[in-house]
Amino acid sequence: MATPISHSDGLRRPGTKPLRSSSPKTQYLILYNFVSAVLWATVLGRVLMLVPLVGFGRTYAGVGNFAKWTQTIAVLEIVHAAIGLVRAPISTTGMQVASRLLLVWGIVNNFPSLAKSAGYSSMLVAWSVTEVIRYSYFVLSLSGYSPGFITWLRYNTFYVLYPMGISSECWLIYKAIGPASKLRQEYAWFLQLILLILSGYGFICSVYTYDVTTAKGHEGQGKAVV
């Protein structure tokens, strides 16, 4: 599930001098976000290279395990929120990380044949682009810079990447229900529940995105009239 956008990230105004903080906390967070950005950039690069060369059917073989462990590292973000290292609600962070772990461990890892579909590749593209932007944003912000272009990407690519990501996730969950029922019926019921929750959440976010986009359009028309 895509990371929600919050406008309370405490952006600094353009022109602010970079911070030379020696705080172990700040240095650790810079390192964590930098490594995460590099890992997700690697996932993105592999997917974009593999799909044209070998097709969707071979994407998992080339990047599946790497993407799985890259996403698993995000469990640290739950720890960060739990110990107060970052200002993020642990419940929201936990749900976001857990939903992705369900995809990479509970679905694709158990039913790798599902990863041969375009939905798996599109999910990885949506995740990796989102995370490269997000982690790069945090690296620059924690370093004291005002990443204007990265900030713009962070708050605008959401409108494209979120629908792309959640629709891919829902597709994979839907396709996994059949195979899961052969293993254990309760597993299939659980996936049906998750699919219902994600679909409802996706619908709410789609309505929100439409409202925001419409509001911006009306605002632009009003400025044009003036």
Backbone as a ProteinNet text record, in pm:
[ID]
protein_1_A
[PRIMARY]
MATPISHSDGLRRPGTKPLRSSSPKTQYLILYNFVSAVLWATVLGRVLMLVPLVGFGRTYAGVGNFAKWTQTIAVLEIVHAAIGLVRAPISTTGMQVASRLLLVWGIVNNFPSLAKSAGYSSMLVAWSVTEVIRYSYFVLSLSGYSPGFITWLRYNTFYVLYPMGISSECWLIYKAIGPASKLRQEYAWFLQLILLILSGYGFICSVYTYDVTTAKGHEGQGKAVV
[TERTIARY]
84.6	0	88.4	50.7	132.5	138.8	250.2	268	185.5	103	21.2	104.5	51.9	122.3	77.3	170.9	138	208.8	137.7	196.6	257.4	272.3	329.8	469.9	544	677.9	780.9	738.5	831.9	932.5	887.4	978.1	1042.5	1167.4	1236.5	1221	1224.5	1210.1	1334.8	1319.4	1435.1	1536	1661.8	1767.2	1821.5	1753.2	1802.7	1935.3	2029	2160.5	2152.8	2225.2	2226.2	2273.4	2212.1	2251.4	2369.9	2462.5	2577.9	2562.1	2450.1	2418.8	2506.6	2560.8	2640.9	2559.9	2428.3	2342.2	2341.9	2369.6	2366.9	2231.9	2124	1990.2	1975.6	2017.8	2006	2093.3	2215.4	2307.3	2255.2	2197.8	2141.5	2025.8	1935.9	1820.4	1862	1964.3	2016.1	2068.8	2146.3	2201.7	2090.8	1994	1883.9	1807.7	1773.5	1697.3	1779.7	1909.3	1996	2006.4	2030.2	2040.3	1908.2	1797.1	1666	1640.4	1679.5	1661.3	1742	1864.7	1949.8	1890.8	1842.3	1784.8	1662.1	1573.8	1453.6	1486.3	1589.5	1633.1	1684.9	1748.5	1795.6	1678.4	1574.8	1454.4	1393.9	1379.1	1320.8	1403.7	1534.6	1622.2	1612.8	1606	1596.3	1464.5	1354.5	1223.8	1221.2	1267.9	1265.5	1358.3	1460.3	1551.8	1495.5	1436.2	1390.9	1266.8	1169.4	1042.3	1062.5	1139	1158.6	1241	1333.7	1424.1	1362.2	1298.8	1249.4	1099.6	1032.9	888.5	849	719.8	667.6	690	688.9	698.3	828.8	933.8	1064.9	1107.9	1020.9	1057.1	1086.3	1001.3	1019	1152.4	1190.5	1317.7	1435.8	1422.3	1534.1	1538.1	1423.5	1421	1337.7	1265.5	1171.8	1231	1336.2	1396.9	1455.5	1519	1578.4	1469.7	1358.7	1248.2	1185.5	1174.7	1115.5	1194.7	1326.1	1407.8	1421.7	1418.5	1420.8	1298.1	1182.4	1060.6	1062.7	1123	1128	1207.3	1307.6	1387.2	1299.1	1187.4	1097.6	1034.2	1050.6	1004	1071.2	1190.8	1261.3	1181.2	1097.4	1019	914.3	867	776.8	852.9	976	1060.6	1088.8	1120.8	1148.3	1030.2	909	788.8	762.6	788.4	759.5	848.5	974.6	1067.3	1077.3	997.3	995.8	1110.3	1175.5	1286.2	1235.7	1115	1050.2	909.4	855.7	720	621.4	584.9	490.3	404.8	273.7	186.4	221.1	244.6	286.8	178	50.1	-58.5	-61.6	-51.8	-52.7	69.5	186	310.4	303.6	252.8	243	153.1	38.9	-53.5	6.3	76.4	137.3	243.7	329.9	436.6	377.6	279.9	220	151.3	83.5	13.2	111.5	226.3	326.9	394.3	417.9	477	383.5	253.3	156.1	173.2	194.9	210.1	336	450.3	577.3	600.9	551.6	573.9	452.3	335.1	216.1	152	182	119.1	222.7	309.4	403.8	503	549.2	644.1	579	450.6	379.7	328.2	293.5	239	316.7	441.6	526.8	474.1	384.7	329.4	250	196.8	120.9	210.6	338.6	432.5	464.1	412.8	433.9	340.5	244.5	148.6	206.9	148.2	191.6	164.3	65.3	31.3	146.5	228.2	342.3	445.3	476.2	575.1	526.9	398.4	345.8	343.7	319.5	323.9	464	564.3	701.8	743	697.2	729.4	667.1	539.5	471.6	540.3	572.5	639	775.8	854.8	993.5	1004.9	924.3	928.3	885.9	778.4	731.7	840.2	907.6	1006.8	1136.1	1177.4	1296.3	1273.5	1155.5	1122.8	1114.3	1043.8	1022.4	1152.3	1232.7	1357.2	1457.8	1461	1549	1507.8	1377	1322.8	1371.3	1364.6	1404.7	1555.8	1634.2	1779.3	1813.6	1754.4	1783.3	1729.8	1608	1547.6	1626.9	1666.7	1743.9	1882.2	1930.6	2060.5	2050.1	1927.2	1907.6	1875.7	1853.1	1823	1671.9	1631.3	1491.4	1478.3	1444.1	1440.2	1314.6	1317	1197.8	1139.7	1224	1174.6	1129.4	1206.9	1170.1	1039.6	1023.9	899.9	781	798.5	691.5	656.9	759.2	735.8	663.3	703.9	646.1	496.7	454.1	313.5	228.7	288.9	211.4	210.7	321.2	322.2	228.7	190.7	96.5	-31.5	-78.2	-205.1	-200.2	-79.8	-63.4	-17.7	80.2	142.3	51.6	-30	-115.9	-219.9	-297.4	-392.9	-324	-206.2	-131.8	-90.4	-42	5	-106.8	-212	-317.4	-399.6	-415.8	-488.5	-408.4	-276.3	-190.5	-195.5	-193.3	-200.2	-331.8	-441	-572.9	-583	-524.8	-527.1	-454.2	-336.4	-258.6	-330.2	-390.1	-463.8	-582.7	-654.3	-770.1	-728.7	-618.1	-570.9	-517.7	-479.7	-423.7	-531.1	-655.5	-762.5	-786.5	-788.8	-810	-703.1	-574.9	-469.2	-465.7	-498.3	-494.8	-601	-717.1	-825.2	-786.9	-694.2	-649.7	-554.5	-488.2	-400.2	-478.8	-561.9	-642.7	-753.5	-876.9	-989.5	-984.5	-935.6	-925.7	-830.1	-727.6	-631.7	-703.6	-788.3	-863.8	-960.9	-1025.6	-1117.7	-1042.3	-923.9	-841	-805.6	-767.4	-733.4	-855.7	-971.4	-1093.8	-1121.2	-1097.5	-1115.7	-1017.5	-891.8	-790.9	-825.4	-872.8	-911	-1025.4	-1121.1	-1233.8	-1185.5	-1095.9	-1043.2	-964.3	-875.2	-793.6	-878.8	-978.7	-1065.7	-1140.7	-1191.4	-1261.1	-1168.7	-1048.5	-950	-909.7	-893.6	-856.7	-964.3	-1092	-1202.9	-1205.4	-1184.7	-1183.9	-1072.2	-953.5	-840.4	-863.2	-931	-961.3	-1055.7	-1156.3	-1249.4	-1175.5	-1085.2	-1005.3	-918.7	-854.4	-769.5	-850.3	-969.2	-1055.9	-1095.2	-1131.2	-1172	-1058.2	-937.1	-822.1	-790.7	-792.7	-763.4	-867.4	-994.6	-1101.9	-1087.7	-1055.1	-1037.8	-924.2	-814.5	-702.4	-741.3	-823.7	-868.3	-955.2	-1045.4	-1131.8	-1052.5	-952.8	-868.1	-792	-743.4	-670.5	-760.9	-886.4	-981.4	-1012.9	-1024.4	-1053.5	-942.2	-817.5	-702.5	-698.6	-738	-733.6	-834.3	-951.2	-1053.4	-1008.3	-943.5	-892.3	-779.8
-118.2	0	123.5	220.6	339.4	415.9	484.1	563.6	689.9	720	839.9	965.8	1071	1196.6	1286.5	1342.6	1437.2	1567.8	1678.4	1808.5	1868.1	1788.1	1837.8	1784.2	1770.2	1714.3	1816.5	1942	2042.5	2083.2	2117.6	2157.6	2290.7	2303	2429.4	2516.7	2643.2	2734.3	2733	2758.1	2763.7	2864.4	2827.9	2917.9	2883.5	2794.5	2753.9	2680.4	2712.1	2649.8	2504.7	2416.3	2275.7	2259.3	2165.7	2139.4	2043.5	2070.3	1981.9	1910.1	1842	1779.2	1657.1	1648.8	1531.8	1438.3	1465.3	1381.5	1239.1	1140.8	999.5	961.7	1015	986.7	1036.1	1160.3	1216.8	1142	1112	1041.1	901.6	834.4	701.5	709.7	806.7	819.5	855.9	939.2	971.6	844.9	766	642.2	544.4	526.5	433.7	472.9	599.5	645.5	639.6	667.2	659.8	516.1	422.7	281.4	233.3	272.8	232.1	287.5	412.9	472.6	397.1	359.6	285.4	147.7	80.2	-53.4	-48.3	48.6	58.5	105.1	186.1	225.5	103.3	11.8	-113	-198.7	-207.6	-282	-222.7	-91.3	-23.9	-49.2	-36.2	-57.7	-198.3	-296	-436	-462.1	-410.3	-432.7	-368.8	-244.5	-173.5	-238.1	-307.1	-376.5	-513	-584.3	-720.8	-727.6	-641.2	-648.9	-638.7	-540.4	-534.9	-652	-704.2	-808.8	-948.4	-982.2	-1119.4	-1127.2	-1012.9	-1013.2	-1023.6	-1008.5	-1011.2	-1145.7	-1252.5	-1386	-1416.7	-1343.3	-1370.2	-1263.3	-1167.3	-1058.1	-1108.7	-1199.5	-1249	-1320.2	-1397.8	-1471.2	-1375.3	-1259.1	-1165.5	-1066.4	-1041	-935.9	-973.4	-1084.7	-1120.2	-1127.2	-1203.5	-1217.5	-1086.7	-1013.8	-885.3	-788.5	-782.4	-693.5	-736.9	-867.5	-920.9	-877.6	-891	-854.5	-703.5	-632.3	-486	-435.3	-493.6	-453.4	-497	-610.8	-660.7	-567.7	-501.8	-407.3	-297.2	-268.4	-162	-192.6	-314.6	-346.9	-253.4	-207.3	-112.9	15.5	49.4	171.9	160.1	39.1	16.3	36.8	-12.7	5.8	153.1	224.5	368.5	442.1	408.5	474.7	434.2	307.7	256.2	319.7	344.8	400.5	552.1	611.9	757	816.6	734.2	785.1	877.7	852.4	938.6	970.8	1082.7	1120.7	1061.3	937.8	867.9	776.2	771.8	682.8	537.6	463.2	324.1	239.6	271.4	192.2	203.6	326.4	348	286.4	310.1	254.5	102.6	44	-101.1	-159.6	-96.1	-146.1	-137.3	-27	-10.4	-117.1	-137.5	-236.5	-377.1	-404.9	-538.7	-573.8	-476.4	-504.8	-542	-476	-509.4	-642.9	-669.7	-798.8	-913.1	-888.9	-989.8	-1019.9	-913	-933	-1011.5	-971.6	-1033.8	-1168.7	-1187.3	-1312.9	-1404.4	-1348.6	-1431.8	-1469.8	-1394.3	-1422.4	-1461	-1368.7	-1396.3	-1505.6	-1505.5	-1608.3	-1746.8	-1752.7	-1880.6	-1925.7	-1828.6	-1859.8	-1781.6	-1819.3	-1743.1	-1735.9	-1825.8	-1820.8	-1691.9	-1635.1	-1510.2	-1394.5	-1405.8	-1298.6	-1291.7	-1387.3	-1384	-1285	-1234.1	-1139.7	-999.5	-914.1	-774.3	-702.4	-751.9	-688.1	-686.2	-790.4	-794.9	-689.7	-680.8	-583.2	-440.7	-415.8	-280.5	-243.8	-341.2	-316.4	-275.2	-347.4	-314.5	-177.8	-143.1	-10.9	97.7	80.2	179.4	191.5	78.3	80.6	146.7	104.3	149.2	297.5	345.6	489.2	570.2	525	593.8	599.3	487	480.1	553.7	551.1	627.1	775	823.9	964.6	993.4	907.6	930.6	928.3	825.2	814.9	923.2	958.7	1067.3	1199.2	1219.3	1339.1	1347.8	1236.5	1236.7	1256	1197.4	1215.9	1364	1431	1572.8	1658.8	1628.7	1707.3	1693.8	1571.4	1549.5	1612.8	1631.1	1693.8	1846.3	1897.3	2040.8	2111.2	2037	2097	2106	2197.3	2207.7	2148.9	2020.5	1954.1	1991.7	2107	2156.3	2059.5	2008.8	1920.2	1787.1	1734.3	1608.1	1625.4	1742.3	1769.8	1769.2	1830.8	1833.2	1691.1	1610.5	1471.9	1395.1	1416.6	1343	1368.8	1491.5	1524.7	1516.7	1492.3	1488.9	1352.6	1278.9	1146.1	1050.5	1084.6	1003.8	977.4	1076.8	1064.7	959.9	927.8	824.7	693.1	702.4	582	507.8	580.9	511.4	423.1	475.9	387.5	270.4	296.8	191.2	82.2	124.5	28.7	-51.4	16.2	-56	-144.7	-103.8	-190.3	-317.1	-303.6	-421	-512.8	-453.6	-532.3	-609	-540.5	-605.1	-718.9	-697.6	-801.1	-927	-908.9	-1023.3	-1095.2	-1019	-1081.1	-1160.2	-1100.9	-1168.3	-1299.8	-1297.2	-1417	-1522.2	-1478.5	-1573.2	-1645.5	-1597.3	-1657.6	-1803.7	-1830.7	-1968.1	-2063.7	-2035.7	-2124.5	-2135.2	-2024.6	-2025.7	-2119.3	-2125.7	-2212.5	-2359.2	-2393.8	-2532.9	-2569.6	-2466.5	-2491.3	-2494.7	-2391.7	-2380.5	-2279.8	-2318.3	-2230.5	-2101.2	-2109.5	-1988.5	-1886.9	-1937.4	-1850.5	-1772.2	-1839.9	-1774.9	-1671.9	-1705.7	-1609.6	-1484.8	-1506	-1394.2	-1302.1	-1362.7	-1282.8	-1208	-1269.5	-1201.7	-1080	-1093.6	-981.6	-868.5	-904.5	-804.2	-734.6	-811.9	-753.8	-654.4	-689.2	-599.2	-469.5	-481.5	-362.9	-274.9	-336.6	-260	-193.6	-264	-207.1	-86	-97.4	15.2	132.7	102.8	207.6	274.9	192.2	246.3	336	297.1	378.3	514.1	513.1	638.5	729.9	672.5	753.1	803.6	723.9	767	886.8	882.2	994.2	1118.2	1098.4	1209.6	1269.4	1182.2	1229	1307.1	1257	1326.7	1464.6	1470.9	1597.4	1699.1	1651.1	1741.8	1791.7	1699.7	1737.9	1836.2	1809.9	1899.2	2036.3	2037.6	2164.2	2245.8	2177.1	2247.2	2304	2226.4	2274.6	2397.6	2396.8	2512.1	2632.7	2605.9	2713.8	2778.6	2692.3	2744.3	2826.4	2781.9	2856.4	2991.2	2991	3117.2	3216.5	3168.5	3257.3	3308.8	3223.5	3265.6	3375.6	3368.9	3470.7	3604	3597.8	3719.9	3768.7
0	0	0	-77	-91	39.2	57.9	177.7	169.6	271.8	266.4	270.2	210.3	201.7	315.6	386.3	492	463.9	478.5	453.2	579.9	682.5	807.7	828.4	716.8	726.3	771.9	788.4	836.3	732.1	612.9	506.9	540.8	506.8	526	402.7	422.2	310.8	222.9	92.8	3.9	55.7	47.9	90.7	227.9	299.2	430	415.3	500.9	490.9	536.6	467.7	508.4	652	722.2	859.2	861.6	949	966.5	1100.3	1117.4	1244.8	1268.5	1390.6	1427.9	1516.7	1527.4	1608.8	1555.8	1641.5	1596.5	1537	1594	1543.1	1399.4	1374.8	1240.4	1141.9	1182.6	1094.2	1060.6	1158.8	1133.7	1035.1	1055.3	967.1	824.6	812.2	678.1	610.9	686.6	631.7	594.8	683.7	657.4	531.2	520	404.3	276.1	285.3	167.6	117	208	169.4	109.5	170.8	121.1	-18.6	-40.6	-173.5	-278.3	-244	-337.7	-366.9	-263.8	-282.2	-373.3	-349.1	-432.4	-573.8	-586.9	-721.8	-797.6	-725.6	-786	-831	-746.1	-783.8	-910.5	-913.4	-1029	-1154.3	-1141.4	-1255.9	-1311	-1220.6	-1264.8	-1337.2	-1282	-1345.5	-1483.8	-1493.1	-1621.3	-1724.4	-1677.2	-1767.4	-1808.3	-1711.4	-1737.6	-1825.4	-1799.9	-1873.3	-2024.9	-2076	-2221.1	-2275.7	-2193.1	-2241	-2236	-2123.8	-2106.6	-2081.1	-2066.2	-2046.3	-1900.3	-1876.1	-1739.6	-1671.1	-1748.4	-1691.1	-1621.7	-1653.9	-1594	-1494.8	-1467.4	-1376.9	-1236.2	-1187.9	-1051.4	-1035.1	-1134.2	-1126	-1117	-1178.6	-1182	-1067.4	-1004.2	-902.1	-779.7	-784.8	-679.1	-539.9	-522.2	-389.9	-340.3	-430.8	-392.7	-346.4	-421.2	-384.3	-252.3	-231.6	-108.6	14.5	8.1	123.5	137.7	25.6	32.3	106.5	75.6	144.9	291.1	319.2	456.7	547.5	492.2	570.9	628.8	562.2	608.2	743.2	794.4	929.3	1029.9	996.4	1083.5	1102.9	1006.6	1019.5	1129.4	1153.7	1266.8	1397.2	1400.1	1517.8	1540.1	1432	1442.7	1504.5	1457.7	1509.9	1655	1687.3	1821.8	1928.4	1893	1992.6	1984	1895.8	1886.2	1806.4	1726.8	1646.2	1536.6	1488.6	1390.2	1439.5	1391.1	1429.7	1329.5	1354.6	1267.4	1353.4	1328	1406.2	1380.2	1487	1471.7	1407.2	1432.4	1375.4	1223.5	1173.6	1028.4	963.3	1024.3	970.3	968.7	1076.5	1085	978.2	953.7	852.7	712.6	685.6	553.8	527.9	626.2	610.5	604.1	690.3	694.6	563.2	501	375.6	265.5	264.7	163.1	192.8	319.7	355.4	318	330.8	288.1	139.5	60.6	-84	-117.3	-58.9	-99.5	-33.5	89.9	159.9	155.7	183.2	194.2	62.8	-42.9	-172.5	-277.7	-314.6	-423.9	-385.6	-261.1	-218.5	-217	-180.1	-175	-311.1	-395.7	-528.4	-635	-658.8	-751.4	-893.7	-930.7	-1066.4	-1088.4	-980	-992.3	-1034.2	-1003.2	-1035.9	-1184.9	-1261.4	-1405.5	-1474.1	-1400.2	-1458.2	-1459.8	-1543.8	-1551.6	-1420.6	-1343.7	-1217.2	-1118.9	-1118	-1026.6	-1064.9	-1192.8	-1238.5	-1216.3	-1244.3	-1225.2	-1077	-990.9	-846.9	-804.5	-852.5	-816.4	-869.7	-989.1	-1044	-957	-920.5	-836.6	-700.7	-639.9	-509.5	-518.5	-615	-620.1	-654.5	-748.6	-780.3	-658	-591.9	-470.9	-365.2	-344	-236.4	-270.6	-395.3	-434.7	-407.9	-444.7	-421.2	-271.3	-197.5	-54.3	24.3	2.6	77.9	37.6	-90.1	-133.5	-69.7	-61	3.6	148.8	221	361.1	376	287.1	292.8	280.6	182	160.5	274.3	319.7	427.9	557.3	589.4	711.1	702.2	580.5	560.5	562.1	571.2	583.4	454.3	347.8	218.5	197.7	110	69.4	-70.2	-80.2	-211	-289.1	-354.9	-423.8	-524.9	-616	-719.9	-661.8	-566.7	-502.4	-424.2	-360.8	-288.8	-383.8	-500.1	-599.6	-644.8	-669.3	-709.5	-599.6	-476.6	-363.5	-351.3	-374.5	-353.7	-479.9	-596.2	-719.7	-788.7	-779.4	-841.5	-769	-646	-569.3	-648.6	-723.6	-794.7	-906	-951.5	-1054.4	-992.1	-903.5	-848.6	-751.4	-674.9	-579.1	-648.6	-745.6	-815.3	-884.5	-941.2	-1008.8	-909.9	-794.4	-695.4	-632.2	-587.6	-514.8	-607.4	-733.2	-827.6	-855.8	-864.6	-884.4	-763.2	-642.9	-520.7	-512.8	-541.4	-536.1	-637.9	-755.3	-857.7	-810.3	-751.9	-704.3	-590.2	-499.1	-389	-443.5	-538.3	-597.9	-664.1	-738.1	-807.3	-710.3	-589.8	-491.8	-412.6	-416.3	-336	-374.6	-503.8	-550.7	-501.7	-529.9	-481.2	-328.3	-260.6	-114.2	-57.4	-123	-74.4	-81	-170.6	-182.1	-68.1	-12.2	101.3	231.7	248	369.9	343.6	371.1	340.4	420.2	543.9	626.3	563.2	495.2	426.8	316.8	241.6	134.5	191.5	302.7	365.6	412.3	466.5	511.7	394.5	281.7	163.9	111.2	118.4	76.4	163.8	293.3	384.8	353.1	330.6	297.5	166.9	69.4	-59.7	-42	42	67.9	132.3	229.8	298.4	202.9	125.4	31.3	-75.5	-124.1	-226.7	-172.8	-49.9	11.1	34.9	83.4	107.9	-22.5	-126.8	-256.6	-313.8	-292.2	-340.8	-271.1	-140	-63.9	-112.4	-133.1	-179.9	-321.5	-405.1	-541.4	-540.9	-452	-439.1	-391.3	-293.5	-242.4	-352.8	-430.7	-540	-641.7	-674.2	-769.9	-716.2	-587.5	-528	-528.8	-493.9	-492.5	-631.9	-730.7	-868.4	-921.3	-890.3	-934.3	-870.2	-741	-670.5	-731.2	-766	-828.2	-963.4	-1037.5	-1167.7	-1155.7	-1058.5	-1036.6	-990	-905.5	-858	-973.2	-1064.9	-1179.7	-1271.2	-1287.3	-1370.3	-1307.7	-1173	-1106.1	-1123.1	-1116.1	-1134.9	-1277	-1372.5	-1512.8	-1538.5	-1470.7	-1491	-1435.6	-1317.4	-1257.2	-1341.6
[MASK]
++++++++++++++++++++++++++++++++++++++++++++++++++++++++++++++++++++++++++++++++++++++++++++++++++++++++++++++++++++++++++++++++++++++++++++++++++++++++++++++++++++++++++++++++++++++++++++++++++++++++++++++++++++++++++++++++++

